[in-house]
């Protein structure tokens, strides 16, 4: 087994439907880490020296499996999922336009020392790649929010990154700021995947590009792109605020906010296909269902 700086850790089910942990080998295959005694991702994420641990594992002969033979699961085990908001200028201006009522709140939080951080989801509610994300049946204006997501261990250390989608109902959010939990937390409103990229530092991650492509009936209906470098706050600061006066015994995932907002005329439709790609990590693919 080969290890490199870009180590990508995944959860998957094999042909016998057993949940396992794997290390991505290349574009089409992965190593099953089960024979090396790794049955949970948290065993690695909680170890400060996971690079050394993976290097040790590299000496073992591990089964190589084609990605076409497995189903990727969400790269989440027992972590709570939280999200930061209004961390990009684009997000601040879009939200100020959507609601005059709440405009000053968005303006103030963008500049304030304390970031906006809200609870987003539980591991069992998150959807993985190739699964359906939801749009609420009582909302008229629904969008995906493509977000770099920090994988943070129980000690508050950022140990990896994954791709996130903070699905949102903009008409509900825009009507009244107090409706934010309903605009953000509902069935299938959070997607994460396809795996965790381990070990990149903030400077490296800030070099990544985030792209989104939305297709409807085979036609492109929206393309967007931003750079992680446009996030106003440091990742350390976001993680530090999340862990203030709060313990996460199994770690946490923190979505870092969106820098891509489709035009006001755009809303998602049932069956739309959403592809979110972060250059250093990979591609998260979902389709839309009404929930
Ligand atoms: O307060 C609104 C939510 C902000 C958000 O989710 C984002 O900026 O990504
Ligand atoms: Mg968001």
PDB file of C-alpha atoms and ligand atoms in Angstrom:
ATOM      1  CA  UNK A   1       0.000   0.000   0.000  1.00  0.00           C
ATOM      2  CA  UNK A   2       1.240   3.481  -0.882  1.00  0.00           C
ATOM      3  CA  UNK A   3       0.793   6.552   1.337  1.00  0.00           C
ATOM      4  CA  UNK A   4       1.315  10.089   0.137  1.00  0.00           C
ATOM      5  CA  UNK A   5       0.664  13.607   1.456  1.00  0.00           C
ATOM      6  CA  UNK A   6      -2.871  13.398   0.024  1.00  0.00           C
ATOM      7  CA  UNK A   7      -4.401  10.654   2.173  1.00  0.00           C
ATOM      8  CA  UNK A   8      -8.120  10.221   1.723  1.00  0.00           C
ATOM      9  CA  UNK A   9     -10.103   8.226   4.232  1.00  0.00           C
ATOM     10  CA  UNK A  10     -13.565   6.866   3.457  1.00  0.00           C
ATOM     11  CA  UNK A  11     -16.373   4.772   4.917  1.00  0.00           C
ATOM     12  CA  UNK A  12     -17.989   2.228   2.651  1.00  0.00           C
ATOM     13  CA  UNK A  13     -20.101  -0.886   2.498  1.00  0.00           C
ATOM     14  CA  UNK A  14     -18.692  -3.890   0.686  1.00  0.00           C
ATOM     15  CA  UNK A  15     -20.573  -6.498  -1.341  1.00  0.00           C
ATOM     16  CA  UNK A  16     -21.688  -8.193   1.913  1.00  0.00           C
ATOM     17  CA  UNK A  17     -23.104  -4.867   3.135  1.00  0.00           C
ATOM     18  CA  UNK A  18     -20.517  -4.570   5.932  1.00  0.00           C
ATOM     19  CA  UNK A  19     -19.536  -1.040   6.997  1.00  0.00           C
ATOM     20  CA  UNK A  20     -15.766  -0.584   6.662  1.00  0.00           C
ATOM     21  CA  UNK A  21     -13.053   2.084   6.600  1.00  0.00           C
ATOM     22  CA  UNK A  22     -10.855   2.511   3.533  1.00  0.00           C
ATOM     23  CA  UNK A  23      -7.951   4.539   2.252  1.00  0.00           C
ATOM     24  CA  UNK A  24      -8.327   5.813  -1.300  1.00  0.00           C
ATOM     25  CA  UNK A  25      -5.492   4.414  -3.472  1.00  0.00           C
ATOM     26  CA  UNK A  26      -6.199   6.152  -6.788  1.00  0.00           C
ATOM     27  CA  UNK A  27      -9.122   7.329  -8.957  1.00  0.00           C
ATOM     28  CA  UNK A  28     -10.596   3.847  -9.184  1.00  0.00           C
ATOM     29  CA  UNK A  29      -9.562   1.847  -6.102  1.00  0.00           C
ATOM     30  CA  UNK A  30      -9.074   1.837  -2.341  1.00  0.00           C
ATOM     31  CA  UNK A  31      -7.496  -0.258   0.423  1.00  0.00           C
ATOM     32  CA  UNK A  32      -9.740  -1.902   3.000  1.00  0.00           C
ATOM     33  CA  UNK A  33      -8.228  -1.030   6.400  1.00  0.00           C
ATOM     34  CA  UNK A  34     -10.169  -3.700   8.320  1.00  0.00           C
ATOM     35  CA  UNK A  35      -7.364  -6.341   8.313  1.00  0.00           C
ATOM     36  CA  UNK A  36      -5.076  -3.682   9.857  1.00  0.00           C
ATOM     37  CA  UNK A  37      -7.484  -3.334  12.802  1.00  0.00           C
ATOM     38  CA  UNK A  38      -9.062  -0.040  11.675  1.00  0.00           C
ATOM     39  CA  UNK A  39     -12.820  -0.441  11.953  1.00  0.00           C
ATOM     40  CA  UNK A  40     -13.692   3.195  12.730  1.00  0.00           C
ATOM     41  CA  UNK A  41     -12.375   6.436  11.248  1.00  0.00           C
ATOM     42  CA  UNK A  42     -12.281   7.947  14.741  1.00  0.00           C
ATOM     43  CA  UNK A  43      -9.392   5.585  15.622  1.00  0.00           C
ATOM     44  CA  UNK A  44      -7.284   7.576  13.156  1.00  0.00           C
ATOM     45  CA  UNK A  45      -8.818  11.028  13.602  1.00  0.00           C
ATOM     46  CA  UNK A  46      -8.220  10.956  17.357  1.00  0.00           C
ATOM     47  CA  UNK A  47      -4.560   9.955  16.959  1.00  0.00           C
ATOM     48  CA  UNK A  48      -2.310  13.031  16.730  1.00  0.00           C
ATOM     49  CA  UNK A  49       0.149  10.885  14.786  1.00  0.00           C
ATOM     50  CA  UNK A  50      -2.182   9.455  12.203  1.00  0.00           C
ATOM     51  CA  UNK A  51       0.369  10.015   9.431  1.00  0.00           C
ATOM     52  CA  UNK A  52       2.817   7.720  11.283  1.00  0.00           C
ATOM     53  CA  UNK A  53      -0.027   5.290  11.989  1.00  0.00           C
ATOM     54  CA  UNK A  54      -0.971   5.192   8.301  1.00  0.00           C
ATOM     55  CA  UNK A  55       2.681   4.781   7.345  1.00  0.00           C
ATOM     56  CA  UNK A  56       2.821   1.706   9.626  1.00  0.00           C
ATOM     57  CA  UNK A  57      -0.354   0.391   8.000  1.00  0.00           C
ATOM     58  CA  UNK A  58       1.308   0.890   4.620  1.00  0.00           C
ATOM     59  CA  UNK A  59       3.712  -1.938   5.470  1.00  0.00           C
ATOM     60  CA  UNK A  60       0.853  -4.399   5.730  1.00  0.00           C
ATOM     61  CA  UNK A  61      -0.631  -6.169   2.752  1.00  0.00           C
ATOM     62  CA  UNK A  62      -4.145  -4.836   2.506  1.00  0.00           C
ATOM     63  CA  UNK A  63      -6.911  -5.850   0.101  1.00  0.00           C
ATOM     64  CA  UNK A  64      -7.348  -3.451  -2.809  1.00  0.00           C
ATOM     65  CA  UNK A  65     -10.964  -2.995  -3.916  1.00  0.00           C
ATOM     66  CA  UNK A  66     -12.347  -1.235  -6.993  1.00  0.00           C
ATOM     67  CA  UNK A  67     -14.478   1.807  -6.134  1.00  0.00           C
ATOM     68  CA  UNK A  68     -17.071   0.431  -8.552  1.00  0.00           C
ATOM     69  CA  UNK A  69     -17.591  -2.538  -6.190  1.00  0.00           C
ATOM     70  CA  UNK A  70     -18.401  -0.575  -3.055  1.00  0.00           C
ATOM     71  CA  UNK A  71     -20.887   2.048  -1.887  1.00  0.00           C
ATOM     72  CA  UNK A  72     -19.331   5.138  -0.322  1.00  0.00           C
ATOM     73  CA  UNK A  73     -20.995   6.214   2.940  1.00  0.00           C
ATOM     74  CA  UNK A  74     -20.880   9.603   4.655  1.00  0.00           C
ATOM     75  CA  UNK A  75     -17.422  10.244   6.161  1.00  0.00           C
ATOM     76  CA  UNK A  76     -19.050  10.812   9.558  1.00  0.00           C
ATOM     77  CA  UNK A  77     -19.343   8.471  12.533  1.00  0.00           C
ATOM     78  CA  UNK A  78     -20.443  10.088  15.808  1.00  0.00           C
ATOM     79  CA  UNK A  79     -19.534  13.748  15.232  1.00  0.00           C
ATOM     80  CA  UNK A  80     -22.131  16.530  15.548  1.00  0.00           C
ATOM     81  CA  UNK A  81     -22.338  18.675  12.414  1.00  0.00           C
ATOM     82  CA  UNK A  82     -22.247  22.472  12.776  1.00  0.00           C
ATOM     83  CA  UNK A  83     -21.977  25.267  10.224  1.00  0.00           C
ATOM     84  CA  UNK A  84     -20.521  28.769  10.097  1.00  0.00           C
ATOM     85  CA  UNK A  85     -22.307  31.501   8.137  1.00  0.00           C
ATOM     86  CA  UNK A  86     -21.607  34.819   6.456  1.00  0.00           C
ATOM     87  CA  UNK A  87     -17.896  34.062   6.184  1.00  0.00           C
ATOM     88  CA  UNK A  88     -17.626  35.233   2.534  1.00  0.00           C
ATOM     89  CA  UNK A  89     -18.520  38.724   1.264  1.00  0.00           C
ATOM     90  CA  UNK A  90     -20.768  37.064  -1.370  1.00  0.00           C
ATOM     91  CA  UNK A  91     -22.835  35.412   1.360  1.00  0.00           C
ATOM     92  CA  UNK A  92     -23.200  38.664   3.290  1.00  0.00           C
ATOM     93  CA  UNK A  93     -24.425  40.683   0.273  1.00  0.00           C
ATOM     94  CA  UNK A  94     -26.794  37.932  -0.934  1.00  0.00           C
ATOM     95  CA  UNK A  95     -28.423  37.680   2.483  1.00  0.00           C
ATOM     96  CA  UNK A  96     -28.710  41.449   2.896  1.00  0.00           C
ATOM     97  CA  UNK A  97     -30.524  41.532  -0.471  1.00  0.00           C
ATOM     98  CA  UNK A  98     -32.867  38.682   0.445  1.00  0.00           C
ATOM     99  CA  UNK A  99     -34.186  40.455   3.555  1.00  0.00           C
ATOM    100  CA  UNK A 100     -34.209  44.150   4.512  1.00  0.00           C
ATOM    101  CA  UNK A 101     -35.629  42.997   7.841  1.00  0.00           C
ATOM    102  CA  UNK A 102     -32.426  41.094   8.775  1.00  0.00           C
ATOM    103  CA  UNK A 103     -29.885  43.004   6.661  1.00  0.00           C
ATOM    104  CA  UNK A 104     -28.153  44.736   9.548  1.00  0.00           C
ATOM    105  CA  UNK A 105     -27.717  41.415  11.418  1.00  0.00           C
ATOM    106  CA  UNK A 106     -25.787  39.939   8.465  1.00  0.00           C
ATOM    107  CA  UNK A 107     -23.788  43.138   8.049  1.00  0.00           C
ATOM    108  CA  UNK A 108     -22.828  43.147  11.732  1.00  0.00           C
ATOM    109  CA  UNK A 109     -21.971  39.443  12.010  1.00  0.00           C
ATOM    110  CA  UNK A 110     -19.648  39.615   8.980  1.00  0.00           C
ATOM    111  CA  UNK A 111     -17.576  42.265  10.762  1.00  0.00           C
ATOM    112  CA  UNK A 112     -17.956  41.039  14.353  1.00  0.00           C
ATOM    113  CA  UNK A 113     -15.274  39.120  16.234  1.00  0.00           C
ATOM    114  CA  UNK A 114     -17.723  36.308  17.125  1.00  0.00           C
ATOM    115  CA  UNK A 115     -18.726  34.343  13.998  1.00  0.00           C
ATOM    116  CA  UNK A 116     -22.187  33.025  13.198  1.00  0.00           C
ATOM    117  CA  UNK A 117     -22.127  29.307  14.041  1.00  0.00           C
ATOM    118  CA  UNK A 118     -25.238  27.153  14.057  1.00  0.00           C
ATOM    119  CA  UNK A 119     -26.130  23.530  14.627  1.00  0.00           C
ATOM    120  CA  UNK A 120     -26.732  21.759  11.305  1.00  0.00           C
ATOM    121  CA  UNK A 121     -27.168  18.000  11.611  1.00  0.00           C
ATOM    122  CA  UNK A 122     -26.555  14.658  13.278  1.00  0.00           C
ATOM    123  CA  UNK A 123     -24.445  11.867  11.735  1.00  0.00           C
ATOM    124  CA  UNK A 124     -27.450   9.625  11.090  1.00  0.00           C
ATOM    125  CA  UNK A 125     -29.270  12.435   9.235  1.00  0.00           C
ATOM    126  CA  UNK A 126     -26.414  13.417   6.897  1.00  0.00           C
ATOM    127  CA  UNK A 127     -26.518  12.118   3.317  1.00  0.00           C
ATOM    128  CA  UNK A 128     -23.478  10.948   1.389  1.00  0.00           C
ATOM    129  CA  UNK A 129     -22.416  11.147  -2.227  1.00  0.00           C
ATOM    130  CA  UNK A 130     -24.888   9.817  -4.831  1.00  0.00           C
ATOM    131  CA  UNK A 131     -27.793  10.199  -2.383  1.00  0.00           C
ATOM    132  CA  UNK A 132     -30.768  12.586  -2.406  1.00  0.00           C
ATOM    133  CA  UNK A 133     -30.591  16.012  -0.789  1.00  0.00           C
ATOM    134  CA  UNK A 134     -33.896  17.576   0.212  1.00  0.00           C
ATOM    135  CA  UNK A 135     -35.852  20.692  -0.679  1.00  0.00           C
ATOM    136  CA  UNK A 136     -38.699  21.512   1.692  1.00  0.00           C
ATOM    137  CA  UNK A 137     -42.212  21.121   0.315  1.00  0.00           C
ATOM    138  CA  UNK A 138     -43.262  24.336   2.122  1.00  0.00           C
ATOM    139  CA  UNK A 139     -40.444  26.452   0.610  1.00  0.00           C
ATOM    140  CA  UNK A 140     -40.382  28.188  -2.789  1.00  0.00           C
ATOM    141  CA  UNK A 141     -36.744  29.245  -3.014  1.00  0.00           C
ATOM    142  CA  UNK A 142     -34.209  26.498  -2.350  1.00  0.00           C
ATOM    143  CA  UNK A 143     -30.464  26.493  -2.989  1.00  0.00           C
ATOM    144  CA  UNK A 144     -27.408  24.355  -2.311  1.00  0.00           C
ATOM    145  CA  UNK A 145     -24.523  25.923  -0.377  1.00  0.00           C
ATOM    146  CA  UNK A 146     -21.175  24.361  -1.374  1.00  0.00           C
ATOM    147  CA  UNK A 147     -18.857  24.569   1.620  1.00  0.00           C
ATOM    148  CA  UNK A 148     -15.425  23.391   2.649  1.00  0.00           C
ATOM    149  CA  UNK A 149     -15.973  21.383   5.833  1.00  0.00           C
ATOM    150  CA  UNK A 150     -13.478  20.998   8.659  1.00  0.00           C
ATOM    151  CA  UNK A 151     -13.058  17.635  10.375  1.00  0.00           C
ATOM    152  CA  UNK A 152     -12.151  18.438  13.981  1.00  0.00           C
ATOM    153  CA  UNK A 153     -11.165  15.857  16.601  1.00  0.00           C
ATOM    154  CA  UNK A 154     -12.292  15.836  20.245  1.00  0.00           C
ATOM    155  CA  UNK A 155      -9.305  17.991  21.253  1.00  0.00           C
ATOM    156  CA  UNK A 156     -10.396  20.752  18.846  1.00  0.00           C
ATOM    157  CA  UNK A 157      -7.637  20.026  16.313  1.00  0.00           C
ATOM    158  CA  UNK A 158      -8.466  20.253  12.596  1.00  0.00           C
ATOM    159  CA  UNK A 159      -7.339  16.885  11.226  1.00  0.00           C
ATOM    160  CA  UNK A 160      -9.006  16.821   7.814  1.00  0.00           C
ATOM    161  CA  UNK A 161     -11.370  18.365   5.306  1.00  0.00           C
ATOM    162  CA  UNK A 162     -14.380  17.186   3.363  1.00  0.00           C
ATOM    163  CA  UNK A 163     -16.935  18.634   0.926  1.00  0.00           C
ATOM    164  CA  UNK A 164     -20.244  19.856   2.369  1.00  0.00           C
ATOM    165  CA  UNK A 165     -23.614  21.056   1.123  1.00  0.00           C
ATOM    166  CA  UNK A 166     -25.589  23.257   3.537  1.00  0.00           C
ATOM    167  CA  UNK A 167     -28.971  23.017   1.762  1.00  0.00           C
ATOM    168  CA  UNK A 168     -31.049  26.101   2.524  1.00  0.00           C
ATOM    169  CA  UNK A 169     -34.527  27.551   1.958  1.00  0.00           C
ATOM    170  CA  UNK A 170     -33.909  31.206   1.213  1.00  0.00           C
ATOM    171  CA  UNK A 171     -37.529  32.356   1.351  1.00  0.00           C
ATOM    172  CA  UNK A 172     -37.938  30.948   4.878  1.00  0.00           C
ATOM    173  CA  UNK A 173     -34.594  32.396   6.005  1.00  0.00           C
ATOM    174  CA  UNK A 174     -35.395  35.760   4.353  1.00  0.00           C
ATOM    175  CA  UNK A 175     -38.841  36.061   5.932  1.00  0.00           C
ATOM    176  CA  UNK A 176     -37.462  36.208   9.459  1.00  0.00           C
ATOM    177  CA  UNK A 177     -34.006  35.480  10.904  1.00  0.00           C
ATOM    178  CA  UNK A 178     -35.664  33.499  13.700  1.00  0.00           C
ATOM    179  CA  UNK A 179     -36.730  30.940  11.082  1.00  0.00           C
ATOM    180  CA  UNK A 180     -33.089  30.049  10.373  1.00  0.00           C
ATOM    181  CA  UNK A 181     -33.285  26.557  11.971  1.00  0.00           C
ATOM    182  CA  UNK A 182     -36.277  25.701   9.762  1.00  0.00           C
ATOM    183  CA  UNK A 183     -34.505  27.053   6.670  1.00  0.00           C
ATOM    184  CA  UNK A 184     -31.407  25.009   7.443  1.00  0.00           C
ATOM    185  CA  UNK A 185     -32.341  21.883   9.411  1.00  0.00           C
ATOM    186  CA  UNK A 186     -34.786  19.458   7.862  1.00  0.00           C
ATOM    187  CA  UNK A 187     -34.757  16.028   6.218  1.00  0.00           C
ATOM    188  CA  UNK A 188     -31.709  15.522   3.931  1.00  0.00           C
ATOM    189  CA  UNK A 189     -30.549  19.142   4.346  1.00  0.00           C
ATOM    190  CA  UNK A 190     -26.885  18.270   4.851  1.00  0.00           C
ATOM    191  CA  UNK A 191     -24.623  16.318   2.490  1.00  0.00           C
ATOM    192  CA  UNK A 192     -20.993  15.433   3.218  1.00  0.00           C
ATOM    193  CA  UNK A 193     -18.473  13.428   1.228  1.00  0.00           C
ATOM    194  CA  UNK A 194     -17.133  11.705  -0.705  1.00  0.00           C
ATOM    195  CA  UNK A 195     -14.318  11.174   1.845  1.00  0.00           C
ATOM    196  CA  UNK A 196     -11.997  12.990   4.257  1.00  0.00           C
ATOM    197  CA  UNK A 197      -8.789  14.517   2.960  1.00  0.00           C
ATOM    198  CA  UNK A 198      -6.318  14.156   5.827  1.00  0.00           C
ATOM    199  CA  UNK A 199      -3.503  16.348   6.967  1.00  0.00           C
ATOM    200  CA  UNK A 200      -3.643  19.515   4.818  1.00  0.00           C
ATOM    201  CA  UNK A 201      -2.779  22.668   6.733  1.00  0.00           C
ATOM    202  CA  UNK A 202      -4.795  25.887   6.394  1.00  0.00           C
ATOM    203  CA  UNK A 203      -2.373  27.476   3.903  1.00  0.00           C
ATOM    204  CA  UNK A 204      -2.718  24.458   1.604  1.00  0.00           C
ATOM    205  CA  UNK A 205      -6.510  24.336   1.928  1.00  0.00           C
ATOM    206  CA  UNK A 206      -6.738  28.066   1.130  1.00  0.00           C
ATOM    207  CA  UNK A 207      -5.260  27.254  -2.289  1.00  0.00           C
ATOM    208  CA  UNK A 208      -8.234  25.029  -3.179  1.00  0.00           C
ATOM    209  CA  UNK A 209     -11.050  26.020  -5.560  1.00  0.00           C
ATOM    210  CA  UNK A 210     -14.719  25.240  -4.889  1.00  0.00           C
ATOM    211  CA  UNK A 211     -16.898  24.600  -7.947  1.00  0.00           C
ATOM    212  CA  UNK A 212     -20.574  23.780  -8.299  1.00  0.00           C
ATOM    213  CA  UNK A 213     -22.476  22.534 -11.321  1.00  0.00           C
ATOM    214  CA  UNK A 214     -26.255  22.036 -11.326  1.00  0.00           C
ATOM    215  CA  UNK A 215     -27.899  20.074 -14.118  1.00  0.00           C
ATOM    216  CA  UNK A 216     -31.562  19.727 -15.019  1.00  0.00           C
ATOM    217  CA  UNK A 217     -32.599  17.122 -17.577  1.00  0.00           C
ATOM    218  CA  UNK A 218     -28.995  16.891 -18.789  1.00  0.00           C
ATOM    219  CA  UNK A 219     -28.622  20.687 -19.237  1.00  0.00           C
ATOM    220  CA  UNK A 220     -26.420  22.965 -17.109  1.00  0.00           C
ATOM    221  CA  UNK A 221     -28.636  25.414 -15.216  1.00  0.00           C
ATOM    222  CA  UNK A 222     -26.015  26.903 -12.899  1.00  0.00           C
ATOM    223  CA  UNK A 223     -22.222  26.894 -12.615  1.00  0.00           C
ATOM    224  CA  UNK A 224     -20.339  28.699  -9.877  1.00  0.00           C
ATOM    225  CA  UNK A 225     -16.804  28.921  -8.617  1.00  0.00           C
ATOM    226  CA  UNK A 226     -14.949  30.483  -5.703  1.00  0.00           C
ATOM    227  CA  UNK A 227     -11.675  30.070  -3.894  1.00  0.00           C
ATOM    228  CA  UNK A 228     -11.268  28.925  -0.295  1.00  0.00           C
ATOM    229  CA  UNK A 229      -8.892  31.902   0.072  1.00  0.00           C
ATOM    230  CA  UNK A 230     -11.985  34.182   0.047  1.00  0.00           C
ATOM    231  CA  UNK A 231     -13.084  32.985   3.513  1.00  0.00           C
ATOM    232  CA  UNK A 232     -12.727  35.971   5.812  1.00  0.00           C
ATOM    233  CA  UNK A 233     -11.996  34.105   9.028  1.00  0.00           C
ATOM    234  CA  UNK A 234      -9.229  31.671   9.884  1.00  0.00           C
ATOM    235  CA  UNK A 235     -10.226  28.010  10.324  1.00  0.00           C
ATOM    236  CA  UNK A 236      -8.514  27.980  13.728  1.00  0.00           C
ATOM    237  CA  UNK A 237     -10.724  30.853  14.851  1.00  0.00           C
ATOM    238  CA  UNK A 238     -13.903  29.108  13.656  1.00  0.00           C
ATOM    239  CA  UNK A 239     -12.925  25.853  15.413  1.00  0.00           C
ATOM    240  CA  UNK A 240     -11.949  27.732  18.567  1.00  0.00           C
ATOM    241  CA  UNK A 241     -15.356  29.461  18.782  1.00  0.00           C
ATOM    242  CA  UNK A 242     -17.171  26.162  18.198  1.00  0.00           C
ATOM    243  CA  UNK A 243     -15.268  24.477  21.040  1.00  0.00           C
ATOM    244  CA  UNK A 244     -15.688  27.417  23.475  1.00  0.00           C
ATOM    245  CA  UNK A 245     -17.659  26.306  26.546  1.00  0.00           C
ATOM    246  CA  UNK A 246     -18.620  23.100  24.755  1.00  0.00           C
ATOM    247  CA  UNK A 247     -17.179  19.580  24.564  1.00  0.00           C
ATOM    248  CA  UNK A 248     -17.379  17.260  21.569  1.00  0.00           C
ATOM    249  CA  UNK A 249     -16.307  13.813  22.847  1.00  0.00           C
ATOM    250  CA  UNK A 250     -16.384  12.390  19.301  1.00  0.00           C
ATOM    251  CA  UNK A 251     -15.190  15.527  17.518  1.00  0.00           C
ATOM    252  CA  UNK A 252     -17.225  17.707  15.172  1.00  0.00           C
ATOM    253  CA  UNK A 253     -17.624  18.633  11.524  1.00  0.00           C
ATOM    254  CA  UNK A 254     -17.818  22.373  10.810  1.00  0.00           C
ATOM    255  CA  UNK A 255     -19.038  23.648   7.433  1.00  0.00           C
ATOM    256  CA  UNK A 256     -17.244  26.936   6.784  1.00  0.00           C
ATOM    257  CA  UNK A 257     -19.907  28.935   4.904  1.00  0.00           C
ATOM    258  CA  UNK A 258     -20.720  29.519   1.270  1.00  0.00           C
ATOM    259  CA  UNK A 259     -19.046  31.857  -1.204  1.00  0.00           C
ATOM    260  CA  UNK A 260     -21.279  30.832  -4.112  1.00  0.00           C
ATOM    261  CA  UNK A 261     -24.872  32.046  -4.274  1.00  0.00           C
ATOM    262  CA  UNK A 262     -26.937  31.513  -7.460  1.00  0.00           C
ATOM    263  CA  UNK A 263     -28.879  34.515  -8.871  1.00  0.00           C
ATOM    264  CA  UNK A 264     -32.165  35.410  -7.170  1.00  0.00           C
ATOM    265  CA  UNK A 265     -34.144  33.928 -10.085  1.00  0.00           C
ATOM    266  CA  UNK A 266     -32.696  30.473  -9.394  1.00  0.00           C
ATOM    267  CA  UNK A 267     -34.329  27.775  -7.302  1.00  0.00           C
ATOM    268  CA  UNK A 268     -33.675  24.035  -7.245  1.00  0.00           C
ATOM    269  CA  UNK A 269     -36.169  21.600  -8.765  1.00  0.00           C
ATOM    270  CA  UNK A 270     -36.858  17.977  -7.921  1.00  0.00           C
ATOM    271  CA  UNK A 271     -34.369  15.642  -9.719  1.00  0.00           C
ATOM    272  CA  UNK A 272     -31.774  18.386 -10.310  1.00  0.00           C
ATOM    273  CA  UNK A 273     -28.246  16.984 -10.098  1.00  0.00           C
ATOM    274  CA  UNK A 274     -25.729  18.879  -7.969  1.00  0.00           C
ATOM    275  CA  UNK A 275     -21.962  18.352  -8.282  1.00  0.00           C
ATOM    276  CA  UNK A 276     -19.725  20.146  -5.772  1.00  0.00           C
ATOM    277  CA  UNK A 277     -15.997  19.777  -6.291  1.00  0.00           C
ATOM    278  CA  UNK A 278     -13.199  21.055  -4.061  1.00  0.00           C
ATOM    279  CA  UNK A 279      -9.934  20.782  -5.955  1.00  0.00           C
ATOM    280  CA  UNK A 280      -7.858  19.196  -3.175  1.00  0.00           C
ATOM    281  CA  UNK A 281     -10.563  16.829  -1.988  1.00  0.00           C
ATOM    282  CA  UNK A 282     -12.941  15.447  -4.612  1.00  0.00           C
ATOM    283  CA  UNK A 283     -16.507  15.509  -5.920  1.00  0.00           C
ATOM    284  CA  UNK A 284     -19.735  15.315  -3.890  1.00  0.00           C
ATOM    285  CA  UNK A 285     -22.686  14.357  -6.115  1.00  0.00           C
ATOM    286  CA  UNK A 286     -26.344  14.489  -5.112  1.00  0.00           C
ATOM    287  CA  UNK A 287     -29.759  14.698  -6.694  1.00  0.00           C
ATOM    288  CA  UNK A 288     -32.718  16.648  -5.366  1.00  0.00           C
ATOM    289  CA  UNK A 289     -35.844  15.213  -3.752  1.00  0.00           C
ATOM    290  CA  UNK A 290     -38.831  17.024  -2.241  1.00  0.00           C
ATOM    291  CA  UNK A 291     -39.138  16.308   1.492  1.00  0.00           C
TER     292      UNK A 291
HETATM  293  O1  LIG B   1     -27.376  33.172   8.420  1.00  0.00           O
HETATM  294  C1  LIG B   1     -27.455  32.630   7.376  1.00  0.00           C
HETATM  295  C2  LIG B   1     -26.725  31.428   6.978  1.00  0.00           C
HETATM  296  C3  LIG B   1     -25.381  31.694   6.400  1.00  0.00           C
HETATM  297  C4  LIG B   1     -24.783  30.520   5.729  1.00  0.00           C
HETATM  298  O2  LIG B   1     -25.218  29.395   5.832  1.00  0.00           O
HETATM  299  C5  LIG B   1     -23.594  30.730   4.885  1.00  0.00           C
HETATM  300  O3  LIG B   1     -23.081  31.850   4.758  1.00  0.00           O
HETATM  301  O4  LIG B   1     -23.114  29.750   4.322  1.00  0.00           O
HETATM  302 MG1  LIG B   2     -24.130  27.909   4.612  1.00  0.00          MG
END
